[in-house]
Coordinates of C-alpha atoms in Angstrom, one line a residue:
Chain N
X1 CA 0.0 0.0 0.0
X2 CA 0.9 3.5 -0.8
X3 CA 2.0 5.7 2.7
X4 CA 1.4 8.5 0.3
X5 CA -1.0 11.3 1.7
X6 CA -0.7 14.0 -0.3
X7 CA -2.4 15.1 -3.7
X8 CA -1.7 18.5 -5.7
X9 CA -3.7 19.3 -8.2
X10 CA -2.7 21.9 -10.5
X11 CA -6.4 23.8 -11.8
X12 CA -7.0 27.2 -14.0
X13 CA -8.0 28.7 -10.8
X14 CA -5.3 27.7 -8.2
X15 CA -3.4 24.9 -6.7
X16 CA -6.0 22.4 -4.7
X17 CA -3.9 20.3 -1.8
X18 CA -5.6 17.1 -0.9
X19 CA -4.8 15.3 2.5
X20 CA -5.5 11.8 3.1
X21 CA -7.2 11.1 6.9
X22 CA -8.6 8.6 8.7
X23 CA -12.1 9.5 7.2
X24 CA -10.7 9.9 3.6
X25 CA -8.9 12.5 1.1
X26 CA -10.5 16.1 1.9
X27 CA -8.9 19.4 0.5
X28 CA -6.2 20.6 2.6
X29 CA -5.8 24.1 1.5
X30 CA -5.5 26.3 -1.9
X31 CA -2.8 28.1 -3.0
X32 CA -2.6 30.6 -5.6
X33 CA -6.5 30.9 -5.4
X34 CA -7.4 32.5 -8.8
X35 CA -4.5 32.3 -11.2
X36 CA -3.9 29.4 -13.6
X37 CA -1.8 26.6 -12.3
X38 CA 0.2 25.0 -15.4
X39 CA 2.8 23.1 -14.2
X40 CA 3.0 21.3 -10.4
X41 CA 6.4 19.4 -9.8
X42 CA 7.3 17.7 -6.7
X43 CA 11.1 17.3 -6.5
X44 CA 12.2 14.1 -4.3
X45 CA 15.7 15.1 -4.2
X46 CA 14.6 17.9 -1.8
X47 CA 10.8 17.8 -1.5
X48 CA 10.0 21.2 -2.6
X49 CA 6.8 21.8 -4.0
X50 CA 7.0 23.6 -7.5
X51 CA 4.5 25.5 -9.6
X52 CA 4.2 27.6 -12.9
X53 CA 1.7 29.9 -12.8
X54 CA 0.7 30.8 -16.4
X55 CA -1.2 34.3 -16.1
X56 CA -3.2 35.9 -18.6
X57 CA -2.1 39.4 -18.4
X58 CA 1.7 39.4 -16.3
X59 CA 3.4 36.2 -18.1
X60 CA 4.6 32.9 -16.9
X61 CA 6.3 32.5 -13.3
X62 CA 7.5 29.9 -11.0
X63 CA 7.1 29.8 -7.7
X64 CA 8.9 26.9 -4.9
X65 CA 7.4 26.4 -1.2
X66 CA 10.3 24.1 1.3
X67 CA 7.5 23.6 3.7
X68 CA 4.5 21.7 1.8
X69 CA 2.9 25.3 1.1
X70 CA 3.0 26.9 4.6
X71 CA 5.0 29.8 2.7
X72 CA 6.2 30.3 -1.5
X73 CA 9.0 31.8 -2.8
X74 CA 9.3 32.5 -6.5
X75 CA 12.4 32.4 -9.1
X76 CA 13.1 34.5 -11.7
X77 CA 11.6 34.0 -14.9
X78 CA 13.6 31.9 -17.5
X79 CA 14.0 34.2 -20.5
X80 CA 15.1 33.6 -23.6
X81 CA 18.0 35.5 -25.1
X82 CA 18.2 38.3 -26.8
X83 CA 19.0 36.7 -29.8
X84 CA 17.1 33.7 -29.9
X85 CA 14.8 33.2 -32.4
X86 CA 11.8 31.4 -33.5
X87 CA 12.8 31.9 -37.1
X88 CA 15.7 34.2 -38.7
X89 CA 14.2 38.0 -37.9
X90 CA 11.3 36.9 -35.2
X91 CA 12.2 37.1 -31.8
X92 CA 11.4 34.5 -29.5
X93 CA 10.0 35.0 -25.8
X94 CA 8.5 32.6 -23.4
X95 CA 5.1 31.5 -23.9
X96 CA 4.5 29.0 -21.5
X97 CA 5.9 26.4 -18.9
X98 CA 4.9 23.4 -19.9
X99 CA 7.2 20.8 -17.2
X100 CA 9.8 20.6 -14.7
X101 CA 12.1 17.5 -14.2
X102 CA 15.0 17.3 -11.2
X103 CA 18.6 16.3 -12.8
X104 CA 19.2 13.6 -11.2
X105 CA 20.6 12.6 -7.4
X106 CA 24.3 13.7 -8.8
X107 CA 23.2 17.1 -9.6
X108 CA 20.9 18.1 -6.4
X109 CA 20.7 21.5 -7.8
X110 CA 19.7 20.9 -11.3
X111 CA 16.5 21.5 -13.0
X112 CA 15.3 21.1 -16.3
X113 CA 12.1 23.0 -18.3
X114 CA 10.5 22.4 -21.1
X115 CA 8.6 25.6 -22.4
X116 CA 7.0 26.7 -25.7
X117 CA 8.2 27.9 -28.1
X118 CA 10.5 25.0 -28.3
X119 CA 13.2 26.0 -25.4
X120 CA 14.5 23.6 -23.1
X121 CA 16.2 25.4 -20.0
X122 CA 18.6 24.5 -17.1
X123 CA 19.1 25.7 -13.8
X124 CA 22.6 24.7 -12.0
X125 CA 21.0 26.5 -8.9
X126 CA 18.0 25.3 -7.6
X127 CA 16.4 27.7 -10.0
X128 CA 17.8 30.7 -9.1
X129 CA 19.0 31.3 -12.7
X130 CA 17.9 29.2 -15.8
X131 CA 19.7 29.1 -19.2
X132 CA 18.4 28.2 -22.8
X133 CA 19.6 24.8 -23.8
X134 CA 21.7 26.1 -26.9
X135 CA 22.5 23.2 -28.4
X136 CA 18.6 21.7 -28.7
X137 CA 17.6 25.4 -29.8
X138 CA 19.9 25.8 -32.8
X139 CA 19.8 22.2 -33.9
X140 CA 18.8 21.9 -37.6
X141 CA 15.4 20.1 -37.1
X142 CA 14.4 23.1 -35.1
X143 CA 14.9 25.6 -37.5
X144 CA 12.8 24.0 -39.6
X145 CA 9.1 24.8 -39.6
X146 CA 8.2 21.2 -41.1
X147 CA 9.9 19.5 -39.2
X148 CA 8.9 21.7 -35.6
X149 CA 5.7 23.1 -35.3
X150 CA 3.2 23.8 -32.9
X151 CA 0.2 21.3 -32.1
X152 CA -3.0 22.9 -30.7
X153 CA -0.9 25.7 -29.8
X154 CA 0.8 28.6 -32.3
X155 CA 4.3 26.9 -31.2
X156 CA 5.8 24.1 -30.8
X157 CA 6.2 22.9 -27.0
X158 CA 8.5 20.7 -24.7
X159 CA 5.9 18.9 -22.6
X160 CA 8.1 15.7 -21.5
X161 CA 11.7 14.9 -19.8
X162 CA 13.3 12.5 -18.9
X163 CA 15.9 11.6 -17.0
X164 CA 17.7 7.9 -17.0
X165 CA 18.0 7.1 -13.3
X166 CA 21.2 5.0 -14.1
X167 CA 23.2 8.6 -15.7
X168 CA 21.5 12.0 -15.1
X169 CA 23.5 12.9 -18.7
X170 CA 21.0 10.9 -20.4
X171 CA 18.0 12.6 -21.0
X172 CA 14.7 12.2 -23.2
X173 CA 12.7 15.1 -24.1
X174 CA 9.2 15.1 -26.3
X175 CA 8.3 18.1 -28.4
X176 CA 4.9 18.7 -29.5
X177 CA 5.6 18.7 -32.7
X178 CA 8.4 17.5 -33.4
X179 CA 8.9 14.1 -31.5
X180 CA 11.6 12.4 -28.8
X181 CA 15.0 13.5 -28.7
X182 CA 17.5 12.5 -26.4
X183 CA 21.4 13.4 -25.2
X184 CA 24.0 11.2 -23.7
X185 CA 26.3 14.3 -23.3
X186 CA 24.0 16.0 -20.3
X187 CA 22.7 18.3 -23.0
X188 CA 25.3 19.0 -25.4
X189 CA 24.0 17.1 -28.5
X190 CA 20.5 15.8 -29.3
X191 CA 19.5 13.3 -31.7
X192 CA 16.2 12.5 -32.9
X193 CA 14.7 8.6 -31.7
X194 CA 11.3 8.6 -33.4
X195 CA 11.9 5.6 -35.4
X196 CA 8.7 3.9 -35.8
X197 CA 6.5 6.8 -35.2
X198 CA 3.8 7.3 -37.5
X199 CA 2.8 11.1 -38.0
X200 CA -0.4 10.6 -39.7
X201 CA -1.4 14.2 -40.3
X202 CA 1.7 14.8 -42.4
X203 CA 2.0 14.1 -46.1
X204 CA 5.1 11.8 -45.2
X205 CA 3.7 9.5 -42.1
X206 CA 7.3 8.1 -41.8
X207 CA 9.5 11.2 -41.0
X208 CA 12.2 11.4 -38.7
X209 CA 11.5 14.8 -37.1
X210 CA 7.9 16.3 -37.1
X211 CA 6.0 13.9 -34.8
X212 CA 2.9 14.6 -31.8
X213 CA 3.6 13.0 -28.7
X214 CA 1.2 13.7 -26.2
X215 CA 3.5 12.3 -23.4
X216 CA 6.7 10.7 -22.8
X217 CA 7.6 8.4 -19.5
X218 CA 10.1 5.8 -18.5
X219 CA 10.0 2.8 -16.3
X220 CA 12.5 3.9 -13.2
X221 CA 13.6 0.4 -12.6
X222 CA 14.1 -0.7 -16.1
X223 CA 14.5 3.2 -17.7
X224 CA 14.8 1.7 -21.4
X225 CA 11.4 0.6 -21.7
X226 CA 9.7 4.2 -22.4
X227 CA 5.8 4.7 -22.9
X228 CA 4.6 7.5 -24.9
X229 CA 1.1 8.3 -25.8
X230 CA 0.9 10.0 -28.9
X231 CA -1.4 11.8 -31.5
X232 CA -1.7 8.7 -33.5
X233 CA -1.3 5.6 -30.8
X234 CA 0.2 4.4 -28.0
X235 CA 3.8 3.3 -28.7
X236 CA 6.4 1.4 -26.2
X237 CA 10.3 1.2 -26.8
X238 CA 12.0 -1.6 -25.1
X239 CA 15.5 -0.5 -26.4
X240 CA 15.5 3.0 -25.0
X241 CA 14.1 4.8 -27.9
X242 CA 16.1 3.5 -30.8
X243 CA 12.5 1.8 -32.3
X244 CA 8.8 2.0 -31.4
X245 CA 6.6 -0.4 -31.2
X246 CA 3.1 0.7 -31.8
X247 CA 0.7 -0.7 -28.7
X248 CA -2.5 0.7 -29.8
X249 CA -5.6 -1.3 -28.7
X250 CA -6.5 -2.6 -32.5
X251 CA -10.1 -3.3 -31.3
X252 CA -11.0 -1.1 -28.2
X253 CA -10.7 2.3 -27.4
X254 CA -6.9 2.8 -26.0
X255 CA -5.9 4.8 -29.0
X256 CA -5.8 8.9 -28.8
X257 CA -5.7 10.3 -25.7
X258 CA -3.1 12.9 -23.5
X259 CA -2.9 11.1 -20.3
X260 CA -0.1 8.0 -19.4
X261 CA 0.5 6.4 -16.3
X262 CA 3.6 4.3 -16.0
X263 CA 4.1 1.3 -13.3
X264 CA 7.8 2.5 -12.6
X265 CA 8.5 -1.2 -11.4
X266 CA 6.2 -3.6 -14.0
X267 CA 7.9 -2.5 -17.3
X268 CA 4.6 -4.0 -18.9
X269 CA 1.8 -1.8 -17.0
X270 CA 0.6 1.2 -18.5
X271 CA -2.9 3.5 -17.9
X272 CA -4.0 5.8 -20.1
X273 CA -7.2 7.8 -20.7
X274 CA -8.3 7.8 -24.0
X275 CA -10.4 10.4 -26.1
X276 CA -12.6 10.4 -29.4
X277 CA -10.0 11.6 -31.9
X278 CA -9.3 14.4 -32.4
X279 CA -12.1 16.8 -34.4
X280 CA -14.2 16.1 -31.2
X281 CA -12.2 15.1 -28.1
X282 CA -14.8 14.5 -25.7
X283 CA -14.9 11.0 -23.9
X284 CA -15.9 7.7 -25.7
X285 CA -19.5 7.4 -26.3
X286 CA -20.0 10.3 -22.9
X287 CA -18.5 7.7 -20.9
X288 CA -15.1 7.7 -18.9
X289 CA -12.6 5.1 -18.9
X290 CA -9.3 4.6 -18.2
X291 CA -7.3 1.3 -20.3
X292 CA -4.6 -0.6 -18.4
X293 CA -2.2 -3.1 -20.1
X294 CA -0.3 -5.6 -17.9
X295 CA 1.6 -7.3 -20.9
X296 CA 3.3 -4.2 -22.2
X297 CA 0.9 -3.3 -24.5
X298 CA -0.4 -6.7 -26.5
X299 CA -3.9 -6.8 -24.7
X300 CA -5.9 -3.6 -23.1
X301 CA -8.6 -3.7 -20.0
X302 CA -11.1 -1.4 -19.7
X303 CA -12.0 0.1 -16.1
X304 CA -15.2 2.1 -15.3
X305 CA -15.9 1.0 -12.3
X306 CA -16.6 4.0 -9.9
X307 CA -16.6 6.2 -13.2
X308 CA -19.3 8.2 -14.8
X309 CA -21.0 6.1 -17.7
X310 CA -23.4 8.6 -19.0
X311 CA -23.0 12.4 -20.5
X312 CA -19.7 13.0 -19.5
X313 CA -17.7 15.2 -21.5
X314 CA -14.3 15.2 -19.5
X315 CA -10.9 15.2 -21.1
X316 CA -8.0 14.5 -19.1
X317 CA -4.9 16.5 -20.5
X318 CA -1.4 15.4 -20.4
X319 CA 0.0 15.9 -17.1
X320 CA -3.2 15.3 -15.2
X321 CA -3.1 12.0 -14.4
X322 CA -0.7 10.8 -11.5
X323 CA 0.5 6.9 -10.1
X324 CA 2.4 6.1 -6.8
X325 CA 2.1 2.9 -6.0
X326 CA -1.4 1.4 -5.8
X327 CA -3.0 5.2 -6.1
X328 CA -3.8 6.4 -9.7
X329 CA -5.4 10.1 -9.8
X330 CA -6.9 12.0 -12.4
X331 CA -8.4 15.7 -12.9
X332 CA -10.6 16.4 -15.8
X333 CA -11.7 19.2 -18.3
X334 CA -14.1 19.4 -16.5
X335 CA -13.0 19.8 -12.7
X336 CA -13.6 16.6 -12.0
X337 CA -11.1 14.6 -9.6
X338 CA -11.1 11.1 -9.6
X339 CA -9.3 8.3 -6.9
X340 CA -8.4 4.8 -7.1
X341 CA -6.6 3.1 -4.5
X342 CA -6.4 -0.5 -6.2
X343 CA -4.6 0.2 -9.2
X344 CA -7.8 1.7 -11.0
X345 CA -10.0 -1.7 -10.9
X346 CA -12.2 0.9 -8.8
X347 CA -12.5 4.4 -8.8
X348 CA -13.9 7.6 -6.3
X349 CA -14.9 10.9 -7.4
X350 CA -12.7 13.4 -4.9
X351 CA -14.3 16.7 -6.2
X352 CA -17.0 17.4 -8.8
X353 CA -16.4 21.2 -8.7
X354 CA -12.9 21.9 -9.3
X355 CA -12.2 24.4 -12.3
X356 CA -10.1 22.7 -15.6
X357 CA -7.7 20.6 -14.3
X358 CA -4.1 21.0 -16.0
X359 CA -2.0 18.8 -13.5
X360 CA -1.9 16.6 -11.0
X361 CA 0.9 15.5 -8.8
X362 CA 1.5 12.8 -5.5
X363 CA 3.8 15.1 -3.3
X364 CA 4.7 12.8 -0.5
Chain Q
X1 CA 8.3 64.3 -12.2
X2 CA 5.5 62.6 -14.0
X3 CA 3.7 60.3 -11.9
X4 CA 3.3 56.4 -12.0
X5 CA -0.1 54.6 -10.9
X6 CA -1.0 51.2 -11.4
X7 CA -3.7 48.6 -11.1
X8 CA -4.9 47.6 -7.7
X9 CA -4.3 43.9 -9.7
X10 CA -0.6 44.1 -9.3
X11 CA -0.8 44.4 -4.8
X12 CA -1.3 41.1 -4.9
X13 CA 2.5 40.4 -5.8
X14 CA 3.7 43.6 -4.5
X15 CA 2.7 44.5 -0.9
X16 CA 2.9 47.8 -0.8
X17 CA 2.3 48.8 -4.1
X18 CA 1.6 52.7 -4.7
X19 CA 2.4 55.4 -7.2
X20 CA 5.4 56.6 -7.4
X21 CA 6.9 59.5 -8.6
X22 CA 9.8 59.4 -11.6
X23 CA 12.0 61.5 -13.5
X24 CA 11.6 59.7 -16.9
X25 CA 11.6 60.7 -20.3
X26 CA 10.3 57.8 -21.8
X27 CA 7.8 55.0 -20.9
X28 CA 10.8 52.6 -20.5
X29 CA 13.0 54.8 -18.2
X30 CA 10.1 55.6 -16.0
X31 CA 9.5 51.3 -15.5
X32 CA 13.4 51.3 -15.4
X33 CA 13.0 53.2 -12.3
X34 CA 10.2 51.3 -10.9
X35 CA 11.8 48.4 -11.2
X36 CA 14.1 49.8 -9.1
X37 CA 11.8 50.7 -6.0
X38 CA 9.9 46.9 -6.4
X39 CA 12.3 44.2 -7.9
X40 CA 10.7 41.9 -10.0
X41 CA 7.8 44.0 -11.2
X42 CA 9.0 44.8 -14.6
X43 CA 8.9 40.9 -15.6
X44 CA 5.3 41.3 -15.2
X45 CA 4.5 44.1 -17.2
X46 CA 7.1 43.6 -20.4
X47 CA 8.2 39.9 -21.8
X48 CA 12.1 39.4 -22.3
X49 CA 11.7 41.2 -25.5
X50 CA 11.5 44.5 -23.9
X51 CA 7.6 44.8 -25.4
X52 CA 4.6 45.1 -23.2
X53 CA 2.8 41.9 -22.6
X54 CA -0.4 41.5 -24.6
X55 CA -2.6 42.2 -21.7
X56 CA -0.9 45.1 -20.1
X57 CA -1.9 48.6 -21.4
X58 CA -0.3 51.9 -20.6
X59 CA -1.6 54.6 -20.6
X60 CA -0.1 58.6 -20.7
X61 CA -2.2 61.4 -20.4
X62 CA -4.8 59.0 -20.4
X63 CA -3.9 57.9 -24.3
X64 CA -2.6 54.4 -24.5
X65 CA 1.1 54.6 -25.5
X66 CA 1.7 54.0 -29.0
X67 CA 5.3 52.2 -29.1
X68 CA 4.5 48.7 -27.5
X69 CA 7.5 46.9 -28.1
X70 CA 10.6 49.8 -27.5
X71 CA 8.4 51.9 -24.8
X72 CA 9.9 54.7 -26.4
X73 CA 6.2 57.1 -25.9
X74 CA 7.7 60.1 -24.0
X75 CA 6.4 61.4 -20.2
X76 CA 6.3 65.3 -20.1
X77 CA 7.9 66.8 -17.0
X78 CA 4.1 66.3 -14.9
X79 CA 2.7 63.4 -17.1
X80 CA 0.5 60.7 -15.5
X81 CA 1.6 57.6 -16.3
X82 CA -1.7 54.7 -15.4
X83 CA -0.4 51.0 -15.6
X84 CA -3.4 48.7 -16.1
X85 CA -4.8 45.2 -17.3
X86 CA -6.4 45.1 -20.4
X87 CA -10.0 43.7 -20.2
X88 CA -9.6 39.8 -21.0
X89 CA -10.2 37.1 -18.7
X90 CA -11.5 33.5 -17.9

């Protein structure tokens, strides 16, 4: 059983902390009551509580609590440089934090982001001062406007990292669009591991650089089986990302969808959430399910029960959907909050009145 | 000195938050020296650009300012300078 007792979940109107009691989960406390949480990251190098706040009208900012949200600090902004740019002659500046990802054990006070329009940034100092990741910005595929471009969004975005338990210099990233890259150099080259990959949308399904994954994860204790669910399928690597193997549900539903849960110890179990593709992107037939695969992808299970069956609209995006342990959580469209303390065989609804979720985290 | 005033939106991330008086010739120096009196503030009203966010106005002599991304709009010796958030929300 998980001792975990402690739920963040990131919503357009504030940070909503849930605490596990005798009785139950009940809401704790809000923070940042009004402004639009986009980005909650719990760091287990140091247990700080991050979040990005993503305001309408005074930009993007991050903010840090050491004390589970008894007091906040913020960082300054990451900026891009002067110099950078989206394309030769248009400036680029930060649109939005889209994740946060420690650096690994060896480097207690590194942090990675991934932001749109396409910039990865690292801080050496708890924060304190991010810089651009140079050598991701100016590499070729980026420059290119077929090859990166945004999905659902006017730029293209870093939503995923990851960082290989076994050597903090090898990281994965995921672009929407553009696809997976990864570095073994701790940042100083990138090369492109989409093969695989279909990109349906595109003229050329088969390309190397242009692809629309949703999410990307890896299994901690075996960290080169990676998960990804993507615009056009769920796809597994068992080789660390050198070929994808497509695991869509042929017959059933587990096919588009934002959310992925990995079991970081069962390299074969995998939840995701999926969606009516993608003109509509409300649940399947008003009904919300969440698919579980316990044989790395060959067979998918459906599980409704505790879940709303009838004219239900929810989405769940990206990074709303959290595991640790036995407890799986997910935030919808919707405000919707949903619990499952078995490993999603059954399911409780937390809150039915929370504004859009955009992320949910276990902080303990 | 031409006089700074902003919306009662911003207190909420600056305690403390009132007009202030400047000796600025442009829209930029008089934020320059703002920033200044409350560090950090300026990150909230211009992007790393140097241009005003989308959903900030300013306005001088009660006329929005017409050079968005250099600030270059000049204050007169007794201008008043109104920092607000355009109407858009959600």
């Amino acid at each position: 059983m998980s001792l975990s007792t402690v739920l963040l979940i990131g919503t357009s109107k504030g940070l909503v902390e849930f605490r596990r009691h005798s009785k139950g989960w009940a809401i704790g406390a809000v923070h940042f009551l009004g402004m639009p949480v986009s980005v909650v990251f719990t760091d287990s190098r140091t247990g700080a509580w991050w979040v990005g706040l993503a305001h309408r009208h005074w930009g993007q900012k991050l903010h840090f609590s050491r004390d589970e949200g008894r007091s906040w600090q913020s960082v300054p902004t990451p900026r891009y440089p002067a110099d950078a740019a989206l394309r030769p002659g248009k400036p680029a500046s930060l649109k939005k934090i889209w994740c946060m990802q420690g650096a690994g054990p060896d480097k207690p006070g590194g942090l990675w982001l991934g932001t749109e329009p396409g910039g990865l940034f690292y801080s050496g100092d708890e924060g304190q001062h991010f810089h651009l990741v140079e050598s991701l910005w100016n590499h070729p595929s980026r420059l290119d406007e077929n090859q990166w471009f945004g999905a659902g969004r006017d730029f293209p975005f870093i939503h995923s990292i990851v960082v290989d338990p076994r050597d903090s210099d090898h990281v994965y990233i995921a672009v929407s669009c553009a696809g997976v890259f990864e570095t073994t150099d701790g940042g100083r080259s990138w090369a492109p591991r989409n093969q695989g990959l279909i990109a349906a949308y595109l003229p050329n399904p088969d390309v190397e650089v242009g692809h629309d994954p949703h999410l990307l994860l890896a299994c901690r204790a075996k960290p080169d089986v990676l998960w990804q669910q993507n615009h056009c399928g769920i796809f597994r690597s068992t080789d660390g990302g050198q070929w994808w193997d497509n695991v869509t549900d042929k017959e059933g539903i587990a096919d588009y969808g934002f959310a992925l849960a990995i079991d970081h110890q069962n390299p074969d179990r995998a939840w995701v959430i999926p969606a009516v593709s993608d003109e509509v992107r409300i649940a399947h037939g008003l009904a919300l399910c969440v698919c579980v695969t316990e044989d790395g992808g060959r067979s998918w299970r459906q599980l409704r029960n505790g879940l709303p069956q009838e004219h239900c609209f929810d989405i769940v995006f990206r990074h709303s959907l959290a595991v640790r342990d036995n407890l799986l959580a997910f935030g919808t469209t919707t405000g919707n909050l949903y619990l499952s303390e078995d490993f999603g065989e059954h399911w409780q609804c937390l809150s039915f009145s929370l504004a859009r979720v955009d992320a949910v985290a276990f902080a303990d | 000195m031409a006089t700074v005033s902003f919306t009662s939106a911003l207190n909420r991330f600056f305690p403390g938050l009132k007009a202030e008086q400047v000796d600025a010739p442009t829209v930029r120096d008089a934020l320059e020296q703002v920033e200044r009196l409350y560090p950090g503030i300026i990150d909230y009203l211009v992007d790393e650009q140097g241009g005003l966010r989308k959903h900030v106005n300013i306005f001088v002599e009660g006329e929005l300012i017409t050079d968005r991304n250099r600030l270059s709009d000049p204050l007169g010796p007794n201008a008043d300078m109104l920092v607000f958030q355009a109407l858009s929300g959600g």
